[in-house]
Coordinates of C-alpha atoms in Angstrom, one line a residue:
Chain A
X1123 CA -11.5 24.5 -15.4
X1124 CA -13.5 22.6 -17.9
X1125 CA -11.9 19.9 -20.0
X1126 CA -12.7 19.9 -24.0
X1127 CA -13.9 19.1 -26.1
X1128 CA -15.7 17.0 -23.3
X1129 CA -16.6 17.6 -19.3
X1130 CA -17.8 14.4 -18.0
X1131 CA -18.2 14.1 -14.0
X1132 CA -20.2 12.4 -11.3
X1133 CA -20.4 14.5 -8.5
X1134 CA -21.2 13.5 -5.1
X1135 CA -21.5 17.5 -3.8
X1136 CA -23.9 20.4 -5.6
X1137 CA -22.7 22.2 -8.3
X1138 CA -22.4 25.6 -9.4
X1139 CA -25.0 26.0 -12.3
X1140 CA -24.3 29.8 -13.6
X1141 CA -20.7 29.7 -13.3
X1142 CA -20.4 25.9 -15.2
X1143 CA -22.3 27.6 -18.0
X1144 CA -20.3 30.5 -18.0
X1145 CA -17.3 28.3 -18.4
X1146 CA -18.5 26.3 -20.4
X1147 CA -19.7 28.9 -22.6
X1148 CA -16.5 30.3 -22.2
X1149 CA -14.7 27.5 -23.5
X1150 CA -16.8 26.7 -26.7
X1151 CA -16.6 30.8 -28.0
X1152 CA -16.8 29.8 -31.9
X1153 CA -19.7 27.6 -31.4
X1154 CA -22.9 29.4 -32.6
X1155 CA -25.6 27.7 -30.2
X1156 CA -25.3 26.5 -26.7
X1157 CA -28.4 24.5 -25.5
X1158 CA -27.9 23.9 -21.8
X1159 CA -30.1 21.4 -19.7
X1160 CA -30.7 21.4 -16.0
X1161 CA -32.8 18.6 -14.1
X1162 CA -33.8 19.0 -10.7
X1163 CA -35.2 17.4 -7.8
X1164 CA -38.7 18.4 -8.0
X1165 CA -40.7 19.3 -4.7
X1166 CA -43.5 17.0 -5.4
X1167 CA -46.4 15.8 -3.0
X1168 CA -44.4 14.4 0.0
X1169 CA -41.2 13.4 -1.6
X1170 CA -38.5 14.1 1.1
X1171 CA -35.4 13.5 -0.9
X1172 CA -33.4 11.4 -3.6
X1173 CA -31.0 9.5 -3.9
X1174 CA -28.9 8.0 -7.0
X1175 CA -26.3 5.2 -6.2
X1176 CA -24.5 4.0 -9.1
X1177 CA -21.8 0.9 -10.0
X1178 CA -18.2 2.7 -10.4
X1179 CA -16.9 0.5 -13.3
X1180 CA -19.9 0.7 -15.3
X1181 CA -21.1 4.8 -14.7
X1182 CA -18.5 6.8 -15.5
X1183 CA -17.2 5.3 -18.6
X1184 CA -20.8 4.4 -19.9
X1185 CA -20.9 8.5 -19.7
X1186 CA -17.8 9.2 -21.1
X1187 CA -19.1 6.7 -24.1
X1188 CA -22.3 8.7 -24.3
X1189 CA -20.6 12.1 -25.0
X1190 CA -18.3 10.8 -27.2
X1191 CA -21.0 9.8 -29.5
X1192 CA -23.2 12.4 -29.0
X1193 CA -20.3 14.5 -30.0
X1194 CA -20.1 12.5 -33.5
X1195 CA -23.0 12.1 -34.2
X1196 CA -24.2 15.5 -33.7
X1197 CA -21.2 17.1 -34.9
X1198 CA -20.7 19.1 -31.6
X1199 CA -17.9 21.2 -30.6
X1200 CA -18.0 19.9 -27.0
X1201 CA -20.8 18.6 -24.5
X1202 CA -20.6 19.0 -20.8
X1203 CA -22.2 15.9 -19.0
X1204 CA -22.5 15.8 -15.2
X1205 CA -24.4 13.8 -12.8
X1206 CA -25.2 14.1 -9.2
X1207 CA -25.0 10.8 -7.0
X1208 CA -25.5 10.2 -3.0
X1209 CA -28.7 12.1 -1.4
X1210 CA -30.3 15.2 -2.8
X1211 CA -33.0 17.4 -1.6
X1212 CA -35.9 19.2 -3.2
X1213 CA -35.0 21.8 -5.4
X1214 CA -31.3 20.5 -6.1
X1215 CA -29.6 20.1 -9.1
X1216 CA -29.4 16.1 -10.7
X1217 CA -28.4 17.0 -13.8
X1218 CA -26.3 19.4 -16.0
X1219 CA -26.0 18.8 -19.4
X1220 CA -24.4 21.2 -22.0
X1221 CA -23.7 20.9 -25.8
X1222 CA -22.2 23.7 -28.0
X1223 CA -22.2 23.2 -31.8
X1224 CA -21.8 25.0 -35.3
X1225 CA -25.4 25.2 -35.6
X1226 CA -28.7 25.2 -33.1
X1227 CA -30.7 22.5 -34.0
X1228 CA -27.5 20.1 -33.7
X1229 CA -27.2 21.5 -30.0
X1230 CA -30.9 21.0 -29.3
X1231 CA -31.0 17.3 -30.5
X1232 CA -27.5 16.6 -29.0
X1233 CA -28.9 17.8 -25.3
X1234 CA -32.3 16.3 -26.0
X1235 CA -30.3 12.9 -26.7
X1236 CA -27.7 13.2 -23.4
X1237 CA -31.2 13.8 -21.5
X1238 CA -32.9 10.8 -22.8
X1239 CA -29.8 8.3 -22.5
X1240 CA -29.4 9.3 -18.9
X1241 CA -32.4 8.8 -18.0
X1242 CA -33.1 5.7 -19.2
X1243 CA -29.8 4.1 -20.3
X1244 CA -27.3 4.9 -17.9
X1245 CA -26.1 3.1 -14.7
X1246 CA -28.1 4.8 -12.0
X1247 CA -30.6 3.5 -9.7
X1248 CA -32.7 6.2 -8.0
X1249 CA -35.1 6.1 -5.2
X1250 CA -37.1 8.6 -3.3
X1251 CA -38.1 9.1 0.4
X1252 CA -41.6 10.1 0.9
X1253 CA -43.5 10.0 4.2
X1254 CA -43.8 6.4 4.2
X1255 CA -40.1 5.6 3.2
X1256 CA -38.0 5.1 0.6
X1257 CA -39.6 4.0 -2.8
X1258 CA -37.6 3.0 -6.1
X1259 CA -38.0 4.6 -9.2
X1260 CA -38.2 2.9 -12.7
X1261 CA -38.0 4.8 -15.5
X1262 CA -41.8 6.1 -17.0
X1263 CA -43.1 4.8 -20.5
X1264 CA -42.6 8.1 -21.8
X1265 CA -39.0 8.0 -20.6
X1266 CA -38.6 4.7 -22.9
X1267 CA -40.4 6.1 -25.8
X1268 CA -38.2 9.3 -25.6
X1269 CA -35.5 6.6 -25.8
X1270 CA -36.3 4.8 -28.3
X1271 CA -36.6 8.0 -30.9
X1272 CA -33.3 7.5 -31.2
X1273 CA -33.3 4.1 -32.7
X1274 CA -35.0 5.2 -35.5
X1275 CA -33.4 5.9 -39.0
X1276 CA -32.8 10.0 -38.7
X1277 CA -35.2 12.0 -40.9
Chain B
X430 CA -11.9 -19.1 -3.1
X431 CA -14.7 -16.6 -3.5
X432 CA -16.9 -13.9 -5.8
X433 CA -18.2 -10.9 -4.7
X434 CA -21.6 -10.6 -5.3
X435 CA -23.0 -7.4 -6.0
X436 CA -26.6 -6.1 -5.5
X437 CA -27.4 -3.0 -7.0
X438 CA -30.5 -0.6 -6.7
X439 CA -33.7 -2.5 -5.5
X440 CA -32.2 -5.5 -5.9
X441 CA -30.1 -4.4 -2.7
X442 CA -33.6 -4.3 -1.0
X443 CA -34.8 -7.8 -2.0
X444 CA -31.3 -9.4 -1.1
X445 CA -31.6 -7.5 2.1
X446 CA -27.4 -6.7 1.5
X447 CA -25.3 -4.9 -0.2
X448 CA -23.0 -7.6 -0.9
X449 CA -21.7 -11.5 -0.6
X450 CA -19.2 -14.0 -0.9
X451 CA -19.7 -16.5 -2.4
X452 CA -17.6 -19.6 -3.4
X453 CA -15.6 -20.2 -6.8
X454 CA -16.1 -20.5 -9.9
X455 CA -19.6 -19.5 -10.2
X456 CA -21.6 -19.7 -13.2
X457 CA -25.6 -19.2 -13.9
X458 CA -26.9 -22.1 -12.2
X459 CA -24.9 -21.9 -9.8
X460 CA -25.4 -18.2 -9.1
X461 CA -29.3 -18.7 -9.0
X462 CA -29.0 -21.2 -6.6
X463 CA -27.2 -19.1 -4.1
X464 CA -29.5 -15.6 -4.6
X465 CA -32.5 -17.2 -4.0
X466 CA -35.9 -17.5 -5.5
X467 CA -37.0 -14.3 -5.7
X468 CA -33.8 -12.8 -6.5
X469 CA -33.6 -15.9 -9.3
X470 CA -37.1 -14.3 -10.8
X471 CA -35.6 -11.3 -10.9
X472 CA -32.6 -12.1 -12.9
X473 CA -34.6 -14.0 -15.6
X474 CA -36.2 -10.4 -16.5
X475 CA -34.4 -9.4 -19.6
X476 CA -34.4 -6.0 -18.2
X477 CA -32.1 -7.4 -15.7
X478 CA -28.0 -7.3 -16.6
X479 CA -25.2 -9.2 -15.2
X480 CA -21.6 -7.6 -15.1
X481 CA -18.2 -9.4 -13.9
X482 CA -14.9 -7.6 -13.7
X483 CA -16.7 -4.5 -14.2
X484 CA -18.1 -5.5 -17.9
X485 CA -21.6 -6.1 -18.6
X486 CA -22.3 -9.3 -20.2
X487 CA -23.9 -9.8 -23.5
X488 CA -25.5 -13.4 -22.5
X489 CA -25.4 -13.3 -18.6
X490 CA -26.4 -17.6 -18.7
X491 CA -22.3 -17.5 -20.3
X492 CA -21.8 -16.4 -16.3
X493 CA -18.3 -17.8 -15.8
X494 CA -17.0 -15.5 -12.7
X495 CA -13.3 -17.3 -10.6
X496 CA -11.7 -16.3 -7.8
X497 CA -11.3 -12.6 -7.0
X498 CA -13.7 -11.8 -9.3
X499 CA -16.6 -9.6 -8.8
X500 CA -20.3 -10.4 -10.1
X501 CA -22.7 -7.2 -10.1
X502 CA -26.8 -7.8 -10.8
X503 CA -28.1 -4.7 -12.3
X504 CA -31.9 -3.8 -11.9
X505 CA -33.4 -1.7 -14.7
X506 CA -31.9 1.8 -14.7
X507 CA -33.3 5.2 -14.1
X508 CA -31.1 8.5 -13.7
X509 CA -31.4 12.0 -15.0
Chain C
X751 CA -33.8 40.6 -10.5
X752 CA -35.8 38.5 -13.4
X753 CA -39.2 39.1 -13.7
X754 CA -41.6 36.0 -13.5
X755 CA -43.0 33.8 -14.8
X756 CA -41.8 35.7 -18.4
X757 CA -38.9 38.0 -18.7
X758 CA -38.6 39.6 -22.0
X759 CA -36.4 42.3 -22.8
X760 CA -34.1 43.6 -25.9
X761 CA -30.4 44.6 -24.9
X762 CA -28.8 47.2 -26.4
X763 CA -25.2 45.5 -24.8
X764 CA -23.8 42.7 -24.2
X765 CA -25.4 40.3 -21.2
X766 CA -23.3 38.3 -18.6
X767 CA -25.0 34.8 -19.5
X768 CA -24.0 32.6 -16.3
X769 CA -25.7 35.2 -14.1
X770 CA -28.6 35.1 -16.2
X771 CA -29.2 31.5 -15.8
X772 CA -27.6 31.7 -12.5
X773 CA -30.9 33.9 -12.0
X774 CA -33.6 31.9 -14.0
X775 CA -32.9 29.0 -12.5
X776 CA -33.1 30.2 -8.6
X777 CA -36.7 32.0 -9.7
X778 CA -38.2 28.4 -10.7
X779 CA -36.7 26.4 -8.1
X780 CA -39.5 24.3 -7.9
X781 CA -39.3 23.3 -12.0
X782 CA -37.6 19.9 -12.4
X783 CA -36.2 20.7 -16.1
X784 CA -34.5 24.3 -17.3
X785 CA -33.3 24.4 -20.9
X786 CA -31.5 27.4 -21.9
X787 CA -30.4 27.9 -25.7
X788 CA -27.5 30.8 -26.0
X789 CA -27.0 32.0 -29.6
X790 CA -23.7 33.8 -30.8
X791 CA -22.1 35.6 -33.7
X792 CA -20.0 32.6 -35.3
X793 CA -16.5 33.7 -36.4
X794 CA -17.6 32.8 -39.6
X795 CA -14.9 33.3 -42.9
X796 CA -14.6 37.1 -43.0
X797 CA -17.4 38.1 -40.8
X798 CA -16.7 40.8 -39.0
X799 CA -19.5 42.0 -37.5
X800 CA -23.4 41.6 -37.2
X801 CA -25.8 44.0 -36.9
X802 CA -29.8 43.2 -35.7
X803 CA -32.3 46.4 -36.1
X804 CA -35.5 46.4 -34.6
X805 CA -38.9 48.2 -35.4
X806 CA -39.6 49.6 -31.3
X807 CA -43.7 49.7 -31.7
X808 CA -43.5 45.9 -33.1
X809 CA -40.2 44.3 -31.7
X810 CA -40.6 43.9 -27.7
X811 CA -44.5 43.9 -27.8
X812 CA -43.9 40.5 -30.5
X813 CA -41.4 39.0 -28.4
X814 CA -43.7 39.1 -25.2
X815 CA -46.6 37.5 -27.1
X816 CA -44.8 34.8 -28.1
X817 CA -43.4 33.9 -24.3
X818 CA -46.8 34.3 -23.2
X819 CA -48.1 31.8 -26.3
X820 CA -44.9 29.3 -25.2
X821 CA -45.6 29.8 -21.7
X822 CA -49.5 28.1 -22.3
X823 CA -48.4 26.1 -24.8
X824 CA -46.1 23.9 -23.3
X825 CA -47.2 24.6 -19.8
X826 CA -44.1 26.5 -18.3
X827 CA -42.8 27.6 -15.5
X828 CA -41.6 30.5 -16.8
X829 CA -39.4 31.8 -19.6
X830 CA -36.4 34.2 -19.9
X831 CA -36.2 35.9 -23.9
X832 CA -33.5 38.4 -24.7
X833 CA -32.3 39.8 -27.8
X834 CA -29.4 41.9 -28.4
X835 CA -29.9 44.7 -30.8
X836 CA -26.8 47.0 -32.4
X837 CA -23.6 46.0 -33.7
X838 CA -22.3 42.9 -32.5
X839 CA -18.5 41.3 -32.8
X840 CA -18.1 37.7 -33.5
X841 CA -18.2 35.5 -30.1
X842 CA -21.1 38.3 -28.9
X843 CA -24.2 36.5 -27.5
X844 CA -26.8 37.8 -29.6
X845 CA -30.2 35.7 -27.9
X846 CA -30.6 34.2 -24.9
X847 CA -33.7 32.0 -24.6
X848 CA -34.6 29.7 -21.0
X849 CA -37.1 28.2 -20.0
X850 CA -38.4 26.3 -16.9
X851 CA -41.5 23.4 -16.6
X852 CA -42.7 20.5 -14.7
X853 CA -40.8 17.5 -17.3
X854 CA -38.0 18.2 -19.2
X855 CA -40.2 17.8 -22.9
X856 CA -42.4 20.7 -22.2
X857 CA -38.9 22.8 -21.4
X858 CA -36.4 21.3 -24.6
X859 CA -39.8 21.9 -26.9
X860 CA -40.6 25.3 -25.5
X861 CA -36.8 26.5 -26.3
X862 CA -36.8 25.0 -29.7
X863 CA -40.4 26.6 -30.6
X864 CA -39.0 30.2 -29.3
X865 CA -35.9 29.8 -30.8
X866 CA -37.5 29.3 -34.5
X867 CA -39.9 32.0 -34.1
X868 CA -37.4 34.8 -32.9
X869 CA -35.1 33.3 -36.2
X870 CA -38.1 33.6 -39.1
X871 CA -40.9 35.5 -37.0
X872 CA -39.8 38.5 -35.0
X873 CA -39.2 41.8 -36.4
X874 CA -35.9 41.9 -36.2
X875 CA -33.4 42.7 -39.3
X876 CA -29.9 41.3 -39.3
X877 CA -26.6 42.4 -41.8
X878 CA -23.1 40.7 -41.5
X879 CA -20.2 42.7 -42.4
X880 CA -18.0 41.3 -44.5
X881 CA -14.5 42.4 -46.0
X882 CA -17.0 43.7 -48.9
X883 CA -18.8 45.1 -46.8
X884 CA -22.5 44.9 -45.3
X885 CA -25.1 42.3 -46.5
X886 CA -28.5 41.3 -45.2
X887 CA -29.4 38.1 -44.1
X888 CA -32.9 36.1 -44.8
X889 CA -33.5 33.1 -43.1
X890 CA -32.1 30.1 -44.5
X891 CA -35.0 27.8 -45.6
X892 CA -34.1 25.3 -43.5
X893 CA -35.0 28.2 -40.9
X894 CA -38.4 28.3 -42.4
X895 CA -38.5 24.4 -42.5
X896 CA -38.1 24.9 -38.4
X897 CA -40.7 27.2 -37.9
X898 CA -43.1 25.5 -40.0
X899 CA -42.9 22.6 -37.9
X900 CA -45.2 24.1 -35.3
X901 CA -48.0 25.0 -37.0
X902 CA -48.7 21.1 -37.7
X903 CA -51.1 19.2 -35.3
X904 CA -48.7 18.0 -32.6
X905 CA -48.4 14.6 -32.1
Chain D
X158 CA -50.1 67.2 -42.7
X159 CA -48.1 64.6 -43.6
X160 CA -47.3 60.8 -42.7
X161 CA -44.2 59.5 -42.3
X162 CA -42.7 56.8 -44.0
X163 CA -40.1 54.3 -42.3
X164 CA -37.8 52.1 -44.3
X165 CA -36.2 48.7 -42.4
X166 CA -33.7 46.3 -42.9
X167 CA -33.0 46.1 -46.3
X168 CA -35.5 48.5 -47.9
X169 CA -33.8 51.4 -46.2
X170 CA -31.1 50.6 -48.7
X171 CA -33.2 50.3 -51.5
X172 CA -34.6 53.5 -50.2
X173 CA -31.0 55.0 -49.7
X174 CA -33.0 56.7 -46.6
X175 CA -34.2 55.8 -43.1
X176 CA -37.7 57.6 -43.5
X177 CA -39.3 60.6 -45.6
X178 CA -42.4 62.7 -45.0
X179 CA -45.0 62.0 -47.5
X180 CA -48.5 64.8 -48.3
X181 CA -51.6 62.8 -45.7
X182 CA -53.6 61.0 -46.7
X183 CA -51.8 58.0 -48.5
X184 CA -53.1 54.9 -49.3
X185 CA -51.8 51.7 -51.1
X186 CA -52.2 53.3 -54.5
X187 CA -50.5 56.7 -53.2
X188 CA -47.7 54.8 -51.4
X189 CA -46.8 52.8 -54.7
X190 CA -45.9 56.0 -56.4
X191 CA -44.3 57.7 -53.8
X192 CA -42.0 54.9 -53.5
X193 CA -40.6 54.1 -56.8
X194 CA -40.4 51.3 -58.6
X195 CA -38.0 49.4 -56.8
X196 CA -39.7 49.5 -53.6
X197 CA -42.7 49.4 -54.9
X198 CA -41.6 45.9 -56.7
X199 CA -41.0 44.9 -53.2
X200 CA -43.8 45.8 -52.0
X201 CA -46.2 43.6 -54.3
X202 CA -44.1 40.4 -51.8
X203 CA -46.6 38.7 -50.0
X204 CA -43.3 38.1 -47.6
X205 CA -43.2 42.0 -47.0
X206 CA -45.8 43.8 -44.7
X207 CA -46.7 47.1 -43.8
X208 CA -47.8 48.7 -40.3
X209 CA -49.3 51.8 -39.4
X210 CA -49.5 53.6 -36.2
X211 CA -47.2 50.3 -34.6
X212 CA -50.0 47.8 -35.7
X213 CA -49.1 45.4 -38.9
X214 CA -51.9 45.7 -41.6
X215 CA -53.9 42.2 -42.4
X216 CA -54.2 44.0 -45.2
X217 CA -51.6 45.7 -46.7
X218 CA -53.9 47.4 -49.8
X219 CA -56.7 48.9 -47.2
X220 CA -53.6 51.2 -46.3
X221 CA -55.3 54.6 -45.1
X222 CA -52.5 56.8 -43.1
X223 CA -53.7 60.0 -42.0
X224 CA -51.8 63.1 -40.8
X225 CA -49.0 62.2 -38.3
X226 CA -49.7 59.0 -39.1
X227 CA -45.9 56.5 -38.9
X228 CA -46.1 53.9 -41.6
X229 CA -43.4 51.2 -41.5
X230 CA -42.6 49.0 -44.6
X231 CA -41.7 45.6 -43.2
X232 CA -39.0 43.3 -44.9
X233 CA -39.1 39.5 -44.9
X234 CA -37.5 39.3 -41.1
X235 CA -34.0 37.7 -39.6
X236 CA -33.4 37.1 -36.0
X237 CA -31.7 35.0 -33.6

């Protein structure tokens, strides 16, 4: 069962991809666009697998805080936000994000926001094992500028 | 009398540790005596956030961290 | 079973939407972002019921030609575009738009750009029934706005 | 010999039919009467388009249908 108006999780197991949309699609049935967002581990040169740690009093509420203002200021009628931590392989799921709203554009920004926040504003730490070991990740200049469109007055 | 220090991400790797105790109060000289030099570099990055009981600092140099409490340093981010 | 990289189709009935993406997503397992936009009939003051015609020698053939345009544009993986035609009741999914690429820009713009085009620029016809009975819709300008917003230089 | 003519979306209203057989050939000029004025007001909308044999005319006014020819007058569209 999905909580509304928002589903806000860290997982430390896979998830389910069709049957949280379905659910979650479920849950929002008034809504007329549901814009859904799925990140995976890519299978990329020699990377082995992932891993995301995070700091428990900081990671949770600071996505719990993200919804809820996504949710304002997008004027959604809910948002699904969950995020994978612990060791992933190629091909699995990081990231689930879902927003519902009144109309589509609202649902595309809203996702397009979650996506750029939790990339480059939440508190995760990721890292990658390739053949040589393990190798941290900092977020790309494209993730920052992505980030900082939001910073700007709205046009 | 102690604070837990914790090192998150890379900084883990650097500190070559997860965690330490280390004695009370603590505050930011104090805490960039104990981590070290390189560790100390690291934490004058901007990029670089200080949180005790669990809240994130708005100046981490107001470091004020007593006994029991726990100090985290926090590397740049990257998730999704 | 989807067919890749592009999987067009129109529906004459409803569509079960978490095995849809359930499907999409296994097919591009190596894509690191899928974006999926699901549109419905809003329960909207007294609408009762929508109805989408189509033009058979124009409709499907438009619809593939502009996945296959998405699909270079924004360098997918592959897309998923299907459109309900007949009478629909309000909560019906009436399009169902995925798509899957390498970074998650290429996937959130692809969506949005298909999404616009199927709203202003595929031959489709929609009427709502109301308590007065049927009435045709044109897109909304801000619908036109949307769609005009690709045929500037990107940036 | 005869073309027929297909109404969508809202001109089969106007139209109060789906489609009607009209004498081959027709073009523009020939289509404008057979219409009436209403559609034929429509028509004259740069927004509204015409195919012929399943293939949208650039041109809506080099209109030439021939004998079993299906010519489809196209209304300003509405998907999604």
């Amino acid at each position: 069962m999905l909580a509304t108006p928002l589903d806000v999780r860290l997982l430390e197991k896979g998830m389910s991809i069709g049957e949280a949309l379905a659910a979650f699609n479920a849950a929002h049935e008034e809504a007329g666009g549901v814009v859904s967002f799925l990140g995976k581990v890519r299978p990329d040169g020699d990377v082995r697998a992932l891993e995301l740690t995070h700091y428990e009093p900081l990671t949770l509420p600071g996505m719990e805080e993200l919804a809820a203002n996504a949710r304002t200021r997008f004027d959604l009628d809910g948002a699904l936000v969950w995020h994978r931590i612990g060791v992933m392989n190629p091909g699995e799921a990081i990231v689930l994000v879902a927003t519902a709203a009144r109309h589509r554009r609202n649902a595309f920004e809203a996702a397009d926001h979650l996506m750029d926040h939790l990339k480059s504003a939440a508190w995760f730490w990721k890292r990658e094992r390739r053949d040589d070991g393990w190798h941290w990740i900092e977020p790309r200049d494209a993730d920052r500028a992505d980030l900082a469109r939001w910073n700007s007055p709205r046009t | 009398m102690s604070v837990t220090l914790l090192f998150l991400g890379p900084l883990r790797d650097l500190a070559g540790e997860q965690e330490r105790e280390v004695a009370s109060p603590l505050d930011w000289a104090g805490l960039i005596e104990q981590v070290g030099p390189k560790i100390a570099a690291q934490l004058e990055d901007d990029r670089v956030n200080i949180a005790c009981k669990g809240k994130v600092l708005a100046d981490k140099r107001a470091l004020i961290a007593e006994d029991g409490d726990e100090v985290a340093l926090l590397p740049p981010v990257s998730g999704g």
